[in-house]
PDB file of C-alpha atoms in Angstrom:
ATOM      1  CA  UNK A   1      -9.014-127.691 -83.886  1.00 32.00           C
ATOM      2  CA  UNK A   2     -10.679-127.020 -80.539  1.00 33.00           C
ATOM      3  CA  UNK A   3      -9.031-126.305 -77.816  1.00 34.00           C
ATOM      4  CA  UNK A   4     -10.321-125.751 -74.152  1.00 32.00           C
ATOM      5  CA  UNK A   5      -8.379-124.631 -71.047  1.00 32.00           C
ATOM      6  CA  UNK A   6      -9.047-123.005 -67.382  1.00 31.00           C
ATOM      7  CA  UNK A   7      -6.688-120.061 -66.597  1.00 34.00           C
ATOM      8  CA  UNK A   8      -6.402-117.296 -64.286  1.00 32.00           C
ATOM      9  CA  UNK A   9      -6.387-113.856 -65.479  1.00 32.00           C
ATOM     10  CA  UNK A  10      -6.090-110.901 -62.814  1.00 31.00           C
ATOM     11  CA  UNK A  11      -6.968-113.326 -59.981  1.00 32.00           C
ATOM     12  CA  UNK A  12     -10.035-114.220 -61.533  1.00 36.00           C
ATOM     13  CA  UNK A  13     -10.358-118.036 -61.672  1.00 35.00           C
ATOM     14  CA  UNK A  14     -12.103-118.726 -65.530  1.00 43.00           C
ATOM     15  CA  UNK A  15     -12.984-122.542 -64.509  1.00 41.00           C
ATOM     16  CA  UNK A  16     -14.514-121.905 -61.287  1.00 51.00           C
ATOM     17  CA  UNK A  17     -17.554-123.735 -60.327  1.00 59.00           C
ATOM     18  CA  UNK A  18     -20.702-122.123 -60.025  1.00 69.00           C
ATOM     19  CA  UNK A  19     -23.045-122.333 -57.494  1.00 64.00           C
ATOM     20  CA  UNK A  20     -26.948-123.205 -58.315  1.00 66.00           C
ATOM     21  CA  UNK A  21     -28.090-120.052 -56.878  1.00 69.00           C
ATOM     22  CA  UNK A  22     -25.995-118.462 -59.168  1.00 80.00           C
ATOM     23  CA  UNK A  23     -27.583-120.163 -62.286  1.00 84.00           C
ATOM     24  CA  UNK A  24     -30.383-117.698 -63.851  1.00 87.00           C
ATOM     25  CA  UNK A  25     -34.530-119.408 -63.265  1.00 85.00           C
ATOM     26  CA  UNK A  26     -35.691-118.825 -66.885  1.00 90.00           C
ATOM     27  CA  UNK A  27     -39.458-118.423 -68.316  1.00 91.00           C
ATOM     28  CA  UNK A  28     -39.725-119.529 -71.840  1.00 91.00           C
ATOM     29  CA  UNK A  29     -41.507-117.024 -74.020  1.00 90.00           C
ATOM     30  CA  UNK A  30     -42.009-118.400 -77.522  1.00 85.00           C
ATOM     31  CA  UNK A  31     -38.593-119.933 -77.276  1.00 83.00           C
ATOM     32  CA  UNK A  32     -37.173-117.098 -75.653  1.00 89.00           C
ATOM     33  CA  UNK A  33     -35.513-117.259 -72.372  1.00 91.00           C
ATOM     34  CA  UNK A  34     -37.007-114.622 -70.196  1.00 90.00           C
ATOM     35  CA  UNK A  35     -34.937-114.224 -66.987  1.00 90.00           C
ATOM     36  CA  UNK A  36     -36.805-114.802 -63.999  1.00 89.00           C
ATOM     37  CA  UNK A  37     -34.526-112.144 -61.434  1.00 87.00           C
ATOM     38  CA  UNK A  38     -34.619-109.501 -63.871  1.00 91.00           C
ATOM     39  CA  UNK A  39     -38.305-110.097 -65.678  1.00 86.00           C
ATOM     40  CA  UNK A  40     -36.693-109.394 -69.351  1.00 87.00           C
ATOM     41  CA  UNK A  41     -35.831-111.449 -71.606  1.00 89.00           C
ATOM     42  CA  UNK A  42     -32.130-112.406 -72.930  1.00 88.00           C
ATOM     43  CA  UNK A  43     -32.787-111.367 -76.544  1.00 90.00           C
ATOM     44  CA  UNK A  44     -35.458-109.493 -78.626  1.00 87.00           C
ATOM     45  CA  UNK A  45     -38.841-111.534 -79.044  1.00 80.00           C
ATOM     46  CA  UNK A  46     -39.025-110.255 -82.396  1.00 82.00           C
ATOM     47  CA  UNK A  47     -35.485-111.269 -83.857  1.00 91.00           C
ATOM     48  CA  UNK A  48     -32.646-111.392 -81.608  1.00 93.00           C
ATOM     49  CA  UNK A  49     -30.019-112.338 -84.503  1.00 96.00           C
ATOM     50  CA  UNK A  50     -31.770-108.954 -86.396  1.00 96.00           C
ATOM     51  CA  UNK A  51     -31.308-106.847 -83.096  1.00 95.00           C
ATOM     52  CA  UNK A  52     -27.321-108.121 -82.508  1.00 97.00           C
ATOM     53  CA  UNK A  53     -26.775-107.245 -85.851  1.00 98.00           C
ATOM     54  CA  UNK A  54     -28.035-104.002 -86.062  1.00 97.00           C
ATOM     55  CA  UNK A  55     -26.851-103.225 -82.242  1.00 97.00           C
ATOM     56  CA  UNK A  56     -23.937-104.428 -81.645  1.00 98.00           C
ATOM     57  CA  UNK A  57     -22.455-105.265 -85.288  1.00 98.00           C
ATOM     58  CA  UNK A  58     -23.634-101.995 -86.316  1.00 98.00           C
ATOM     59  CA  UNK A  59     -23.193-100.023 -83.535  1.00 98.00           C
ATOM     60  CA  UNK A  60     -19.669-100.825 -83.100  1.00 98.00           C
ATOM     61  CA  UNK A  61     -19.226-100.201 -87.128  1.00 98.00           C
ATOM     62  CA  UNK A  62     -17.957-103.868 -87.520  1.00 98.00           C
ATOM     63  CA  UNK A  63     -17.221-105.720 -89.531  1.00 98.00           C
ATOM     64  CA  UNK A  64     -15.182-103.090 -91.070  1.00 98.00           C
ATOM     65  CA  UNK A  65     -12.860-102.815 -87.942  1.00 98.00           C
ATOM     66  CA  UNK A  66     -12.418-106.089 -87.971  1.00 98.00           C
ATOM     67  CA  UNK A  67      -8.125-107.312 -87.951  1.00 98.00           C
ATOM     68  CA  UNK A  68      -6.273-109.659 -86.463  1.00 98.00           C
ATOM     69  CA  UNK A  69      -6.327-109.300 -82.654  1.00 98.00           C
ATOM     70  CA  UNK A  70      -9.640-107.250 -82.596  1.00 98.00           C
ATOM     71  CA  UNK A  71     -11.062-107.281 -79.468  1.00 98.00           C
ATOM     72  CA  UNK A  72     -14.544-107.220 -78.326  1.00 98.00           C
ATOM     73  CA  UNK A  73     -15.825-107.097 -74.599  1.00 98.00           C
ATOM     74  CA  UNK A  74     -19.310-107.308 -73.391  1.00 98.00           C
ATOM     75  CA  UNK A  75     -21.134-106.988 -69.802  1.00 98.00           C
ATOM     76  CA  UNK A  76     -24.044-109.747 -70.121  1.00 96.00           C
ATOM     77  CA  UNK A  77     -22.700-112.857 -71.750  1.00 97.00           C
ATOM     78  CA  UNK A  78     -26.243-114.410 -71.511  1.00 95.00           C
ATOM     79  CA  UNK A  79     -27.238-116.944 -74.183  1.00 96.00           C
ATOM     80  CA  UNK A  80     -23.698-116.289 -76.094  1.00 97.00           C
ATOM     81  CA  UNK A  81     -25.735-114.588 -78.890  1.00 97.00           C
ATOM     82  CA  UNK A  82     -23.740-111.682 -79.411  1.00 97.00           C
ATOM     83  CA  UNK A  83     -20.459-113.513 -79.396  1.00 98.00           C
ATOM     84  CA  UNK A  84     -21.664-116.259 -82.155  1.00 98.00           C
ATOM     85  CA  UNK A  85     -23.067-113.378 -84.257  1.00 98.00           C
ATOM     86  CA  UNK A  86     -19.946-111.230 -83.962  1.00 98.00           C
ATOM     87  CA  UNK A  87     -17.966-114.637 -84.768  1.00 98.00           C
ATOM     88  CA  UNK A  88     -20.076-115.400 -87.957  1.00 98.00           C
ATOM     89  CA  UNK A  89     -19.284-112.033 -89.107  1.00 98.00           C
ATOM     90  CA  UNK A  90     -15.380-112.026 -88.286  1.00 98.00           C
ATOM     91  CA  UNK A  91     -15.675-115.381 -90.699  1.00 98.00           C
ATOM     92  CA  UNK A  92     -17.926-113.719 -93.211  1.00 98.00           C
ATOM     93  CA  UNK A  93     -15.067-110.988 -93.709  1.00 98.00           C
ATOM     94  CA  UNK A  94     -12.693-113.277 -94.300  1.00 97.00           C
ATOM     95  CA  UNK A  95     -10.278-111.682 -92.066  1.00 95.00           C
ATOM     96  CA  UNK A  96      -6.740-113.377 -91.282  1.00 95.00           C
ATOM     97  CA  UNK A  97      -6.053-114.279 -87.224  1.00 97.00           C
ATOM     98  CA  UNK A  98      -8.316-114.423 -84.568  1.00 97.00           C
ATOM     99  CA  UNK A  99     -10.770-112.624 -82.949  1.00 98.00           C
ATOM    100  CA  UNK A 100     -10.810-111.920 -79.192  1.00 98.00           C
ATOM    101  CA  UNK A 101     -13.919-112.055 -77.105  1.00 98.00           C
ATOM    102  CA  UNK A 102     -14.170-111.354 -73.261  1.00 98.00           C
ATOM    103  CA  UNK A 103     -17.755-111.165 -71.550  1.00 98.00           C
ATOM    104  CA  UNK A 104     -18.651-110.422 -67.592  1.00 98.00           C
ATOM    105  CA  UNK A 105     -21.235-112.190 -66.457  1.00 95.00           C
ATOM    106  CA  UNK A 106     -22.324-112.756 -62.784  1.00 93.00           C
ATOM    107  CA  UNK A 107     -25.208-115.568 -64.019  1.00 92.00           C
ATOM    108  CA  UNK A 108     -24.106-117.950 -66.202  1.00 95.00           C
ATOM    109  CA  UNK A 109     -26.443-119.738 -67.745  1.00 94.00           C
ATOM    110  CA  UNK A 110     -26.434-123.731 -67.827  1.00 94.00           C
ATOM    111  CA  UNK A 111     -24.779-124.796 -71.529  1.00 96.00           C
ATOM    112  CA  UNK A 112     -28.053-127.185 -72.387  1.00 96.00           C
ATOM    113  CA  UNK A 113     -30.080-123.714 -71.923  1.00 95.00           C
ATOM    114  CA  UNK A 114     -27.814-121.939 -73.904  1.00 96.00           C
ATOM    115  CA  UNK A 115     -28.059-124.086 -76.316  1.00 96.00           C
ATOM    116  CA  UNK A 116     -32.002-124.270 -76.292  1.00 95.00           C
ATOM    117  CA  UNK A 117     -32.140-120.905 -76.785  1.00 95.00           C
ATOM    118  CA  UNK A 118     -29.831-120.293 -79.443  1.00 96.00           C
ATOM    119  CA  UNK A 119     -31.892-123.472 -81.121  1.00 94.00           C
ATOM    120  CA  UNK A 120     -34.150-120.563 -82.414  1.00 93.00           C
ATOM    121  CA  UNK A 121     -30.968-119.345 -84.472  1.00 95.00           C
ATOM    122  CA  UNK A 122     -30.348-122.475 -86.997  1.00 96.00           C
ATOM    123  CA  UNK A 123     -27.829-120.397 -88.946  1.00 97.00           C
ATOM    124  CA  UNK A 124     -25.295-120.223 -85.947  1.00 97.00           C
ATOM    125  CA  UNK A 125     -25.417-123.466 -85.387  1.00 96.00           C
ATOM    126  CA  UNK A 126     -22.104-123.869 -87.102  1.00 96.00           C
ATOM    127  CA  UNK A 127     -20.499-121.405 -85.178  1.00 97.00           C
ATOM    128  CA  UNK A 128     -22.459-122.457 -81.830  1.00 97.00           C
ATOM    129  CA  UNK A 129     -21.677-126.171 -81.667  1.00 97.00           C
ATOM    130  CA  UNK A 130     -18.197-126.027 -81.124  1.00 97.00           C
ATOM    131  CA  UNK A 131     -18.240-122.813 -78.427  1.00 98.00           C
ATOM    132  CA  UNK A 132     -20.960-124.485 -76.273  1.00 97.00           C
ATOM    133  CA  UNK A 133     -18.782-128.103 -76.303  1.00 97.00           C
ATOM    134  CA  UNK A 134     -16.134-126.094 -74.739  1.00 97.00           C
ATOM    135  CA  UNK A 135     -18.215-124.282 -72.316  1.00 97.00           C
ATOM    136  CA  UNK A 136     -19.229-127.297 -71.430  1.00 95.00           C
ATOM    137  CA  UNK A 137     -15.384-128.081 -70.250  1.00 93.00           C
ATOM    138  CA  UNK A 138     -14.845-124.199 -68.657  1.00 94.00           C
ATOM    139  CA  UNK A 139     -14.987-120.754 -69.159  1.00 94.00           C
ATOM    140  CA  UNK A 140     -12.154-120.129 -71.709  1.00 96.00           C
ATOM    141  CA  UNK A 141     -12.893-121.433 -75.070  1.00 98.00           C
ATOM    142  CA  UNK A 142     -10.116-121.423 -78.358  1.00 97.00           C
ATOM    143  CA  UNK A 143     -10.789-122.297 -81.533  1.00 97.00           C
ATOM    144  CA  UNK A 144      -9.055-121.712 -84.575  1.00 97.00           C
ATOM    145  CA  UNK A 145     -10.278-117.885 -84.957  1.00 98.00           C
ATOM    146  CA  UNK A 146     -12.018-117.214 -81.664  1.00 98.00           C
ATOM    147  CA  UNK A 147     -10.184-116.688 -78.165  1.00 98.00           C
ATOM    148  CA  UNK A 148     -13.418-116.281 -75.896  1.00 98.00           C
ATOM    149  CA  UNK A 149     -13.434-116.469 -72.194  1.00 98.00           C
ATOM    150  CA  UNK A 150     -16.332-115.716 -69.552  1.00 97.00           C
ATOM    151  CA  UNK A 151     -15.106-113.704 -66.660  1.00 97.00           C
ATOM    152  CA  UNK A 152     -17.733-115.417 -63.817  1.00 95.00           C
ATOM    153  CA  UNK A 153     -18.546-112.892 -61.348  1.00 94.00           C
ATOM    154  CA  UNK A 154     -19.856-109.072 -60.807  1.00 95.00           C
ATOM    155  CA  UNK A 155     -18.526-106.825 -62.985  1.00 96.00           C
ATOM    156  CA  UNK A 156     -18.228-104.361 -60.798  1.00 96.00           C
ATOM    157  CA  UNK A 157     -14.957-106.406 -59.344  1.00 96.00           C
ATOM    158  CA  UNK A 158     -14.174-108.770 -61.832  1.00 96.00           C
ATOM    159  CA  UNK A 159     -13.894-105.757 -64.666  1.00 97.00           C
ATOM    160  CA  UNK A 160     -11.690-103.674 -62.342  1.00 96.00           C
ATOM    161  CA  UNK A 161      -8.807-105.974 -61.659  1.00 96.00           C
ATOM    162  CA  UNK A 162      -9.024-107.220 -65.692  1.00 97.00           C
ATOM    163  CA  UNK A 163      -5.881-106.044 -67.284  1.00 96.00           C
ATOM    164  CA  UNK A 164      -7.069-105.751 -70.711  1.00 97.00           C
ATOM    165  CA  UNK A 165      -8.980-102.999 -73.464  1.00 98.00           C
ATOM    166  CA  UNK A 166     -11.303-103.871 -75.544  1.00 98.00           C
ATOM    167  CA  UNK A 167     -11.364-101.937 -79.306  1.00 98.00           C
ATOM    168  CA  UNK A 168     -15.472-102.531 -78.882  1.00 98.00           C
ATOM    169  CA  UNK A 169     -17.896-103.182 -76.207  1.00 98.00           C
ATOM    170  CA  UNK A 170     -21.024-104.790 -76.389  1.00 98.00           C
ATOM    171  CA  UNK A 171     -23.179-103.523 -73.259  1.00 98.00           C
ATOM    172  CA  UNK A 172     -25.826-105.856 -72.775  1.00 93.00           C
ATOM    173  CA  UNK A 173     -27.075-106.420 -69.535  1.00 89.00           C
ATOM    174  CA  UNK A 174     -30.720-106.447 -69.014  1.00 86.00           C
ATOM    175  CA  UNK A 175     -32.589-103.356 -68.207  1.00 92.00           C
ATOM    176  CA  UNK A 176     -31.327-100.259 -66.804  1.00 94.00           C
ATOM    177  CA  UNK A 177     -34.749-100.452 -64.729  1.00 92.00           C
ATOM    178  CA  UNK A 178     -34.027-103.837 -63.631  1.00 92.00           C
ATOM    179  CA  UNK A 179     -30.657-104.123 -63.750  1.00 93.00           C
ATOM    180  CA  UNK A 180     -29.199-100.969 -62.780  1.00 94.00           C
ATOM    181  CA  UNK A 181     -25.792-102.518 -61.274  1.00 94.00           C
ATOM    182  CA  UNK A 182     -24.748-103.333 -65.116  1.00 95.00           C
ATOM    183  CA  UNK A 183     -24.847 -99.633 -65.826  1.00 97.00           C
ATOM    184  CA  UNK A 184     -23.577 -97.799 -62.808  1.00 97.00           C
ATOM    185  CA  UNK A 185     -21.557 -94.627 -63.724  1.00 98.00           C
ATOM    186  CA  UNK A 186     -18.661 -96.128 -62.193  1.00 98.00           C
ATOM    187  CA  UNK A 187     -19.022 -99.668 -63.924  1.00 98.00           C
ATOM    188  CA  UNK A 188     -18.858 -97.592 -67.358  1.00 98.00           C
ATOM    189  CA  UNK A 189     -15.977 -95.459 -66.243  1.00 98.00           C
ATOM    190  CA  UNK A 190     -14.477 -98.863 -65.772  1.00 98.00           C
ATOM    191  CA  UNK A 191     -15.222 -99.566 -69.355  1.00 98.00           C
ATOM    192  CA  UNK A 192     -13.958 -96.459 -70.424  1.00 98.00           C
ATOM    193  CA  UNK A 193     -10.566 -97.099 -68.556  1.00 98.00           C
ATOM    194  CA  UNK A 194     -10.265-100.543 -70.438  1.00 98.00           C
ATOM    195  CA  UNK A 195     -11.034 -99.450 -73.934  1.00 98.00           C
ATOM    196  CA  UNK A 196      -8.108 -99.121 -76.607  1.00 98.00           C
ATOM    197  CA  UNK A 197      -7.921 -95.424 -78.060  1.00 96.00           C
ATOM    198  CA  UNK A 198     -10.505 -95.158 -81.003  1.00 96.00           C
ATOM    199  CA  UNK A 199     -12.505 -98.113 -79.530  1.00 98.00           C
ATOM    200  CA  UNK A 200     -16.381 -97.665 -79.394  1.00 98.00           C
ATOM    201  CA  UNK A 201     -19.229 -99.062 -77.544  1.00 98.00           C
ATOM    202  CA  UNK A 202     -23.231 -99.716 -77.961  1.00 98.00           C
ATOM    203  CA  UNK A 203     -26.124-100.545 -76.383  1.00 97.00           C
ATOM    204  CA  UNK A 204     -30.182-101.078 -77.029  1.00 96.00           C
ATOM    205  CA  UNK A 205     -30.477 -98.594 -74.434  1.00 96.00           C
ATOM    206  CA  UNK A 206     -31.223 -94.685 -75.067  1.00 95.00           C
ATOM    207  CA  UNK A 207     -31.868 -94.140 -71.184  1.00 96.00           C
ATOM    208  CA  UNK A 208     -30.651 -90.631 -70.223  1.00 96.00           C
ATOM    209  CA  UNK A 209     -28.540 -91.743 -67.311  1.00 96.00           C
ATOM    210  CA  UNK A 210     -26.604 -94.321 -69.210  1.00 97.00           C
ATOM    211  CA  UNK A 211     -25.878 -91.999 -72.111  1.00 97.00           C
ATOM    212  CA  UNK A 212     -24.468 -89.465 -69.700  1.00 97.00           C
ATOM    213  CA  UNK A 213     -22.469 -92.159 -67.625  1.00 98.00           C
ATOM    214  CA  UNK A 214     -20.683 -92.818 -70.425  1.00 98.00           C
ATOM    215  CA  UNK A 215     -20.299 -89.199 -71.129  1.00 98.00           C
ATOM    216  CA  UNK A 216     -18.893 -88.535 -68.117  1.00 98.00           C
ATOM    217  CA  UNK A 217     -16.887 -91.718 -68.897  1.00 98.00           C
ATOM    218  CA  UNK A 218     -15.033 -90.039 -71.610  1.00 97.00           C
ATOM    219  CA  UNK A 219     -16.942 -91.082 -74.693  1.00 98.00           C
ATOM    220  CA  UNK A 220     -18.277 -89.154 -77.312  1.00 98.00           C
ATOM    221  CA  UNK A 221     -22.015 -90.141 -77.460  1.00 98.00           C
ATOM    222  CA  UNK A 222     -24.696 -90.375 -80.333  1.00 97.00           C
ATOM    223  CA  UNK A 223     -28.046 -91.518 -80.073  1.00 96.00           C
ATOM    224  CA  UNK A 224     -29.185 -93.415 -82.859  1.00 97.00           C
ATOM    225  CA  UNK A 225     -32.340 -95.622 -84.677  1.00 96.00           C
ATOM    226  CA  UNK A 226     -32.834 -98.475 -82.215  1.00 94.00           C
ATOM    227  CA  UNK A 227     -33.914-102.125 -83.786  1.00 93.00           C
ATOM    228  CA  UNK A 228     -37.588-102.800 -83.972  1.00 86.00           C
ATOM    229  CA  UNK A 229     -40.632-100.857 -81.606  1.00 84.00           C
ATOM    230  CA  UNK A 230     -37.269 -99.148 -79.591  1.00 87.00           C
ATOM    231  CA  UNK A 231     -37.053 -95.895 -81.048  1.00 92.00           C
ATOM    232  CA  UNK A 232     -33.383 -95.198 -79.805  1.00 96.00           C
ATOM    233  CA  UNK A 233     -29.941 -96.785 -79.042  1.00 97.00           C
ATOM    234  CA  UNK A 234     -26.775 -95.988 -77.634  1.00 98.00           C
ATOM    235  CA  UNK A 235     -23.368 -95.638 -79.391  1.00 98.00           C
ATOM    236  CA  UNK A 236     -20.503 -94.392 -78.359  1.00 98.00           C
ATOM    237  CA  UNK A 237     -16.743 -94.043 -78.880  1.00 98.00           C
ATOM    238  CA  UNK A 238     -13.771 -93.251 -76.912  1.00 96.00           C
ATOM    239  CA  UNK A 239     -12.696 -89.251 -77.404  1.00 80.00           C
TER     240      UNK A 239
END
């Protein structure tokens, strides 16, 4: 059963409208959206199911965290990627409940390019179709297993008055180089301060500045294999 509402959380209206200047210009790179702002692209040209897997699945050692209630967060909601794959995993498991998904993202993309993109990834498409006909209705989607809802705004407000804690974090904004307001020390000192105890976070990133943001964040941080030609990643977990 699919169910679709707008709600306010922390002041943060979840069904606002979004302005067209907001919406993201995309490139198209061999079916991959390439953000025109930022000059990156929203996923891995190589394999972008391959590199959620082993980032953010891995990274975050799930699914064998996985319970009822789990909780994942992520900075860069993008194409929605990350939240189908984590969702396809959570059913995979078999695990009892629901899982929880919150993402900040300050450039929503338009639902018929989300769902172009995420054409490339034919084995989501059960998972996909019934997220994207809710987006299409607003920013907080429920299904039968998934709470999801897409905080619209900077994160660098929008993450401070949240009142919630994530057990796992997905940080996924584009490039520190290009995007360095995704990965400000005080943005991930924000994280930090909404992460359960134990919870854990990765990233594609191995930049030195991000691993000792989230350092000096309170997380114990461990540089590990990244996914493909990037030599190094980014995981973390709360000390």
């Amino acid at each position: 059963m699919l169910l679709v509402s707008v709600a306010a959380i922390s002041g943060i209206y979840l069904g606002q409208s979004v302005g067209e200047d907001q919406y993201p210009i995309l490139e198209w790179k061999d079916g991959v959206p390439v953000a025109q702002r930022f000059d990156d692209p929203y996923f891995s040209l190589a394999d972008g199911l391959a590199e959620t897997r082993h980032v953010f699945l891995d990274g975050n050692d799930l699914p064998a965290r996985f319970r009822d209630g789990f909780h994942i967060a992520e900075l860069g909601f993008g194409t929605g990627l990350n939240c189908l794959t984590a969702l396809q995993a959570w059913r995979a498991a078999g695990v009892p409940g629901r899982l929880r998904f919150t993402s900040f993202e300050l450039y929503p993309m338009r639902v018929e390019d989300m769902a172009a993109s995420l054409a490339a990834f034919p084995e989501l498409e059960a998972q996909a179709a019934p997220v994207l006909e809710g987006l299409r209705r607003g920013w907080r989607v429920s299904l039968d297993d998934l709470d999801l809802t897409v905080i619209v705004g900077d994160a660098r407000q929008t993450l401070r008055a949240w009142d919630g804690r994530a057990n796992a974090w997905f940080l996924d904004g584009f490039s520190p180089a290009k995007n360095p307001e995704l990965w400000e020390p005080g943005l991930l000192a924000e994280v930090a301060g909404h992460t359960a105890s134990g919870g854990t976070a990765a990233t594609y990133s191995a930049a030195g500045a991000v691993r000792r943001a989230l350092a000096e964040a309170g997380f114990e941080v461990e540089r590990r294999a990244g996914f493909g030609r990037k030599r190094h990643m980014t995981v973390a977990r709360l000390a």
